[in-house]
PDB file of C-alpha atoms and ligand atoms in Angstrom:
ATOM      1  CA  UNK A   1      98.458 112.045 107.494  1.00  0.00           C
ATOM      2  CA  UNK A   2     101.570 111.589 105.341  1.00  0.00           C
ATOM      3  CA  UNK A   3     100.788 109.722 102.157  1.00  0.00           C
ATOM      4  CA  UNK A   4     103.019 108.775  99.267  1.00  0.00           C
ATOM      5  CA  UNK A   5     102.325 107.270  95.851  1.00  0.00           C
ATOM      6  CA  UNK A   6     104.465 104.490  94.433  1.00  0.00           C
ATOM      7  CA  UNK A   7     103.682 104.342  90.697  1.00  0.00           C
ATOM      8  CA  UNK A   8     104.688 101.790  88.057  1.00  0.00           C
ATOM      9  CA  UNK A   9     103.607  99.115  85.617  1.00  0.00           C
ATOM     10  CA  UNK A  10     104.200  96.180  87.981  1.00  0.00           C
ATOM     11  CA  UNK A  11     103.924  93.673  85.114  1.00  0.00           C
ATOM     12  CA  UNK A  12     104.466  91.698  87.340  1.00  0.00           C
ATOM     13  CA  UNK A  13     105.499  92.890  90.812  1.00  0.00           C
ATOM     14  CA  UNK A  14     109.039  91.756  91.710  1.00  0.00           C
ATOM     15  CA  UNK A  15     110.950  91.471  94.991  1.00  0.00           C
ATOM     16  CA  UNK A  16     112.629  94.764  94.030  1.00  0.00           C
ATOM     17  CA  UNK A  17     109.267  96.566  93.935  1.00  0.00           C
ATOM     18  CA  UNK A  18     108.142  94.870  97.130  1.00  0.00           C
ATOM     19  CA  UNK A  19     111.310  95.934  98.928  1.00  0.00           C
ATOM     20  CA  UNK A  20     110.681  99.592  98.037  1.00  0.00           C
ATOM     21  CA  UNK A  21     106.967  99.354  98.963  1.00  0.00           C
ATOM     22  CA  UNK A  22     107.760  97.754 102.341  1.00  0.00           C
ATOM     23  CA  UNK A  23     110.413 100.328 103.205  1.00  0.00           C
ATOM     24  CA  UNK A  24     108.096 103.175 102.150  1.00  0.00           C
ATOM     25  CA  UNK A  25     105.366 101.681 104.362  1.00  0.00           C
ATOM     26  CA  UNK A  26     107.762 102.023 107.305  1.00  0.00           C
ATOM     27  CA  UNK A  27     108.259 105.712 106.600  1.00  0.00           C
ATOM     28  CA  UNK A  28     104.774 106.936 105.685  1.00  0.00           C
ATOM     29  CA  UNK A  29     101.318 106.693 107.213  1.00  0.00           C
ATOM     30  CA  UNK A  30      99.972 105.406 103.918  1.00  0.00           C
ATOM     31  CA  UNK A  31     101.492 104.145 100.668  1.00  0.00           C
ATOM     32  CA  UNK A  32      99.318 104.061  97.559  1.00  0.00           C
ATOM     33  CA  UNK A  33     100.744 101.706  94.954  1.00  0.00           C
ATOM     34  CA  UNK A  34      99.369 103.010  91.651  1.00  0.00           C
ATOM     35  CA  UNK A  35      99.321 100.719  88.626  1.00  0.00           C
ATOM     36  CA  UNK A  36      99.648 102.609  85.375  1.00  0.00           C
ATOM     37  CA  UNK A  37      97.002 101.731  82.800  1.00  0.00           C
ATOM     38  CA  UNK A  38      98.833 102.010  79.509  1.00  0.00           C
ATOM     39  CA  UNK A  39      96.691 101.018  76.534  1.00  0.00           C
ATOM     40  CA  UNK A  40      99.545 101.252  74.040  1.00  0.00           C
ATOM     41  CA  UNK A  41     102.083  99.088  75.888  1.00  0.00           C
ATOM     42  CA  UNK A  42     101.653  95.334  75.551  1.00  0.00           C
ATOM     43  CA  UNK A  43     101.589  93.694  78.955  1.00  0.00           C
ATOM     44  CA  UNK A  44     101.750  90.076  80.093  1.00  0.00           C
ATOM     45  CA  UNK A  45      99.192  90.557  82.884  1.00  0.00           C
ATOM     46  CA  UNK A  46      95.999  92.615  82.800  1.00  0.00           C
ATOM     47  CA  UNK A  47      95.705  95.586  85.126  1.00  0.00           C
ATOM     48  CA  UNK A  48      93.217  93.589  87.245  1.00  0.00           C
ATOM     49  CA  UNK A  49      95.702  90.729  87.567  1.00  0.00           C
ATOM     50  CA  UNK A  50      98.530  93.098  88.475  1.00  0.00           C
ATOM     51  CA  UNK A  51      96.354  94.774  91.113  1.00  0.00           C
ATOM     52  CA  UNK A  52      95.335  91.384  92.511  1.00  0.00           C
ATOM     53  CA  UNK A  53      98.955  90.176  92.775  1.00  0.00           C
ATOM     54  CA  UNK A  54      99.980  93.441  94.449  1.00  0.00           C
ATOM     55  CA  UNK A  55      97.101  93.089  96.944  1.00  0.00           C
ATOM     56  CA  UNK A  56      98.197  89.544  97.803  1.00  0.00           C
ATOM     57  CA  UNK A  57     101.860  90.377  98.307  1.00  0.00           C
ATOM     58  CA  UNK A  58     101.270  93.562 100.315  1.00  0.00           C
ATOM     59  CA  UNK A  59      98.487  92.107 102.500  1.00  0.00           C
ATOM     60  CA  UNK A  60     100.839  92.084 105.498  1.00  0.00           C
ATOM     61  CA  UNK A  61     101.105  95.883 105.430  1.00  0.00           C
ATOM     62  CA  UNK A  62      98.086  97.550 106.961  1.00  0.00           C
ATOM     63  CA  UNK A  63      98.962 100.914 105.423  1.00  0.00           C
ATOM     64  CA  UNK A  64      99.487  99.929 101.762  1.00  0.00           C
ATOM     65  CA  UNK A  65      96.646 100.501  99.295  1.00  0.00           C
ATOM     66  CA  UNK A  66      96.583  99.372  95.683  1.00  0.00           C
ATOM     67  CA  UNK A  67      94.976 101.541  93.030  1.00  0.00           C
ATOM     68  CA  UNK A  68      95.255 102.206  89.305  1.00  0.00           C
ATOM     69  CA  UNK A  69      95.503 105.304  87.145  1.00  0.00           C
ATOM     70  CA  UNK A  70      95.742 106.502  83.593  1.00  0.00           C
ATOM     71  CA  UNK A  71      96.769 109.867  82.299  1.00  0.00           C
ATOM     72  CA  UNK A  72      98.953 112.115  84.389  1.00  0.00           C
ATOM     73  CA  UNK A  73     100.415 110.931  87.667  1.00  0.00           C
ATOM     74  CA  UNK A  74     100.058 114.472  89.044  1.00  0.00           C
ATOM     75  CA  UNK A  75      96.285 114.301  88.442  1.00  0.00           C
ATOM     76  CA  UNK A  76      96.103 111.016  90.347  1.00  0.00           C
ATOM     77  CA  UNK A  77      98.078 112.671  93.164  1.00  0.00           C
ATOM     78  CA  UNK A  78      95.705 115.643  93.260  1.00  0.00           C
ATOM     79  CA  UNK A  79      92.621 113.413  93.349  1.00  0.00           C
ATOM     80  CA  UNK A  80      94.085 111.466  96.258  1.00  0.00           C
ATOM     81  CA  UNK A  81      95.454 114.436  98.174  1.00  0.00           C
ATOM     82  CA  UNK A  82      99.058 113.290  97.819  1.00  0.00           C
ATOM     83  CA  UNK A  83     102.003 115.617  97.273  1.00  0.00           C
ATOM     84  CA  UNK A  84     104.879 113.136  97.067  1.00  0.00           C
ATOM     85  CA  UNK A  85     105.872 110.210  94.888  1.00  0.00           C
ATOM     86  CA  UNK A  86     108.431 107.577  95.822  1.00  0.00           C
ATOM     87  CA  UNK A  87     110.547 105.818  93.209  1.00  0.00           C
ATOM     88  CA  UNK A  88     113.163 103.120  93.419  1.00  0.00           C
ATOM     89  CA  UNK A  89     116.514 103.842  91.794  1.00  0.00           C
ATOM     90  CA  UNK A  90     118.450 100.848  90.530  1.00  0.00           C
ATOM     91  CA  UNK A  91     121.331 102.202  88.542  1.00  0.00           C
ATOM     92  CA  UNK A  92     122.606 105.357  86.911  1.00  0.00           C
ATOM     93  CA  UNK A  93     120.583 104.337  83.859  1.00  0.00           C
ATOM     94  CA  UNK A  94     117.336 104.931  85.824  1.00  0.00           C
ATOM     95  CA  UNK A  95     118.501 108.328  86.960  1.00  0.00           C
ATOM     96  CA  UNK A  96     118.313 110.411  83.808  1.00  0.00           C
ATOM     97  CA  UNK A  97     114.714 109.500  82.982  1.00  0.00           C
ATOM     98  CA  UNK A  98     113.555 109.646  86.586  1.00  0.00           C
ATOM     99  CA  UNK A  99     115.086 113.071  87.123  1.00  0.00           C
ATOM    100  CA  UNK A 100     113.352 114.414  84.020  1.00  0.00           C
ATOM    101  CA  UNK A 101     109.978 113.039  85.163  1.00  0.00           C
ATOM    102  CA  UNK A 102     110.506 114.320  88.707  1.00  0.00           C
ATOM    103  CA  UNK A 103     111.276 117.823  87.500  1.00  0.00           C
ATOM    104  CA  UNK A 104     108.293 117.823  85.143  1.00  0.00           C
ATOM    105  CA  UNK A 105     105.931 116.635  87.879  1.00  0.00           C
ATOM    106  CA  UNK A 106     107.190 119.371  90.156  1.00  0.00           C
ATOM    107  CA  UNK A 107     106.776 121.959  87.401  1.00  0.00           C
ATOM    108  CA  UNK A 108     103.256 120.707  86.585  1.00  0.00           C
ATOM    109  CA  UNK A 109     101.801 120.480  90.069  1.00  0.00           C
ATOM    110  CA  UNK A 110     104.502 120.912  92.731  1.00  0.00           C
ATOM    111  CA  UNK A 111     104.479 117.151  93.306  1.00  0.00           C
ATOM    112  CA  UNK A 112     107.756 116.105  94.942  1.00  0.00           C
ATOM    113  CA  UNK A 113     109.618 112.912  94.018  1.00  0.00           C
ATOM    114  CA  UNK A 114     111.673 111.012  96.573  1.00  0.00           C
ATOM    115  CA  UNK A 115     114.190 108.423  95.452  1.00  0.00           C
ATOM    116  CA  UNK A 116     114.944 105.317  97.440  1.00  0.00           C
ATOM    117  CA  UNK A 117     118.054 103.352  96.511  1.00  0.00           C
ATOM    118  CA  UNK A 118     117.456  99.763  95.562  1.00  0.00           C
ATOM    119  CA  UNK A 119     118.311  96.909  97.868  1.00  0.00           C
ATOM    120  CA  UNK A 120     121.577  95.561  96.351  1.00  0.00           C
ATOM    121  CA  UNK A 121     120.016  92.066  96.407  1.00  0.00           C
ATOM    122  CA  UNK A 122     117.550  93.236  93.771  1.00  0.00           C
ATOM    123  CA  UNK A 123     119.378  96.001  91.909  1.00  0.00           C
ATOM    124  CA  UNK A 124     119.523  93.977  88.673  1.00  0.00           C
ATOM    125  CA  UNK A 125     115.801  93.180  88.645  1.00  0.00           C
ATOM    126  CA  UNK A 126     113.193  94.542  86.292  1.00  0.00           C
ATOM    127  CA  UNK A 127     109.812  93.127  85.340  1.00  0.00           C
ATOM    128  CA  UNK A 128     110.858  92.886  81.710  1.00  0.00           C
ATOM    129  CA  UNK A 129     114.005  90.898  82.517  1.00  0.00           C
ATOM    130  CA  UNK A 130     111.991  88.567  84.755  1.00  0.00           C
ATOM    131  CA  UNK A 131     109.536  87.901  81.896  1.00  0.00           C
ATOM    132  CA  UNK A 132     112.318  87.309  79.404  1.00  0.00           C
ATOM    133  CA  UNK A 133     114.217  84.875  81.624  1.00  0.00           C
ATOM    134  CA  UNK A 134     111.042  83.016  82.644  1.00  0.00           C
ATOM    135  CA  UNK A 135     109.919  82.789  79.010  1.00  0.00           C
ATOM    136  CA  UNK A 136     113.082  80.845  78.170  1.00  0.00           C
ATOM    137  CA  UNK A 137     112.743  78.556  81.156  1.00  0.00           C
ATOM    138  CA  UNK A 138     115.173  80.335  83.492  1.00  0.00           C
ATOM    139  CA  UNK A 139     114.680  80.050  87.240  1.00  0.00           C
ATOM    140  CA  UNK A 140     113.347  83.304  88.709  1.00  0.00           C
ATOM    141  CA  UNK A 141     112.351  81.905  92.090  1.00  0.00           C
ATOM    142  CA  UNK A 142     113.349  84.214  94.940  1.00  0.00           C
ATOM    143  CA  UNK A 143     113.210  87.188  92.576  1.00  0.00           C
ATOM    144  CA  UNK A 144     109.406  87.410  92.501  1.00  0.00           C
ATOM    145  CA  UNK A 145     106.912  86.471  95.232  1.00  0.00           C
ATOM    146  CA  UNK A 146     105.708  82.831  95.090  1.00  0.00           C
ATOM    147  CA  UNK A 147     102.220  83.756  93.915  1.00  0.00           C
ATOM    148  CA  UNK A 148     103.748  85.674  91.001  1.00  0.00           C
ATOM    149  CA  UNK A 149     106.039  82.755  90.201  1.00  0.00           C
ATOM    150  CA  UNK A 150     103.130  80.349  89.747  1.00  0.00           C
ATOM    151  CA  UNK A 151     101.085  82.842  87.726  1.00  0.00           C
ATOM    152  CA  UNK A 152     104.090  83.500  85.515  1.00  0.00           C
ATOM    153  CA  UNK A 153     104.608  79.848  84.649  1.00  0.00           C
ATOM    154  CA  UNK A 154     100.875  79.383  84.031  1.00  0.00           C
ATOM    155  CA  UNK A 155     100.675  82.410  81.750  1.00  0.00           C
ATOM    156  CA  UNK A 156     103.833  81.601  79.825  1.00  0.00           C
ATOM    157  CA  UNK A 157     102.797  77.971  79.351  1.00  0.00           C
ATOM    158  CA  UNK A 158      99.554  79.195  77.784  1.00  0.00           C
ATOM    159  CA  UNK A 159     101.365  81.481  75.289  1.00  0.00           C
TER     160      UNK A 159
HETATM  161  P1  LIG B 201     110.061  97.794  85.803  1.00  0.00           P
HETATM  162  O1  LIG B 201     111.252  98.578  85.316  1.00  0.00           O
HETATM  163  O2  LIG B 201     110.442  96.678  86.685  1.00  0.00           O
HETATM  164  O3  LIG B 201     109.065  97.456  84.726  1.00  0.00           O
HETATM  165  P2  LIG B 201     108.036  99.599  86.926  1.00  0.00           P
HETATM  166  O4  LIG B 201     107.672 100.516  85.842  1.00  0.00           O
HETATM  167  O5  LIG B 201     106.966  98.678  87.376  1.00  0.00           O
HETATM  168  O6  LIG B 201     109.349  98.793  86.729  1.00  0.00           O
HETATM  169  O7  LIG B 201     108.643 100.420  88.135  1.00  0.00           O
HETATM  170  C1  LIG B 201     108.011 101.014  89.181  1.00  0.00           C
HETATM  171  C2  LIG B 201     109.036 101.597  90.126  1.00  0.00           C
HETATM  172  O8  LIG B 201     109.765 100.551  90.764  1.00  0.00           O
HETATM  173  C3  LIG B 201     110.110 102.477  89.478  1.00  0.00           C
HETATM  174  O9  LIG B 201     110.378 103.533  90.358  1.00  0.00           O
HETATM  175  C4  LIG B 201     111.303 101.588  89.379  1.00  0.00           C
HETATM  176  O10 LIG B 201     112.520 102.313  89.388  1.00  0.00           O
HETATM  177  C5  LIG B 201     111.149 100.794  90.650  1.00  0.00           C
HETATM  178  N1  LIG B 201     111.833  99.505  90.582  1.00  0.00           N
HETATM  179  C6  LIG B 201     111.655  98.539  89.685  1.00  0.00           C
HETATM  180  N2  LIG B 201     112.480  97.494  89.934  1.00  0.00           N
HETATM  181  C7  LIG B 201     113.197  97.846  91.032  1.00  0.00           C
HETATM  182  C8  LIG B 201     114.243  97.213  91.785  1.00  0.00           C
HETATM  183  N3  LIG B 201     114.712  96.012  91.433  1.00  0.00           N
HETATM  184  N4  LIG B 201     114.738  97.876  92.853  1.00  0.00           N
HETATM  185  C9  LIG B 201     114.269  99.099  93.179  1.00  0.00           C
HETATM  186  N5  LIG B 201     113.322  99.748  92.496  1.00  0.00           N
HETATM  187  C10 LIG B 201     112.788  99.138  91.444  1.00  0.00           C
END
């Protein structure tokens, strides 16, 4: 069974993430989307909410599982019997950091990292930009799944 982990904050999941997850699901027997629990970083959605949104938007894929982790990604991989991580690459700016992490994860536990190039339709998308635009009333429809869109406006209205 070939499994891969797709890690990230997913605060919230965007069409860019979903594109990578869907393409990975076509290549692997199982994709585990792992939401990073980061106590120090302020997030708009709780980990439970992020997991719930991911479950909703990946429901059509029978081989995508949603999980969460804290601490080292390589430890999560070991616990789940996974030896490869898949990451989306948007621009050169992603590359430097991602290469450093990939090399460290290989050095730590021989976990491989595979990079998938972003769909050009979504190459400019990040969760933080989505939140910033939505916060100021900008239209982000089509850039996040519909369920995320309604949760975003609800959450931002309550702020
Ligand atoms: P963000 O930068 O959106 O907060 P995350 O930390 O949730 O991203 O990222 C998880 C993974 O998804 C990373 O590998 C990141 O490069 C990838 N990713 C994020 N947005 C996109 C996109 N628009 N296209 C392709 N990959 C993306």
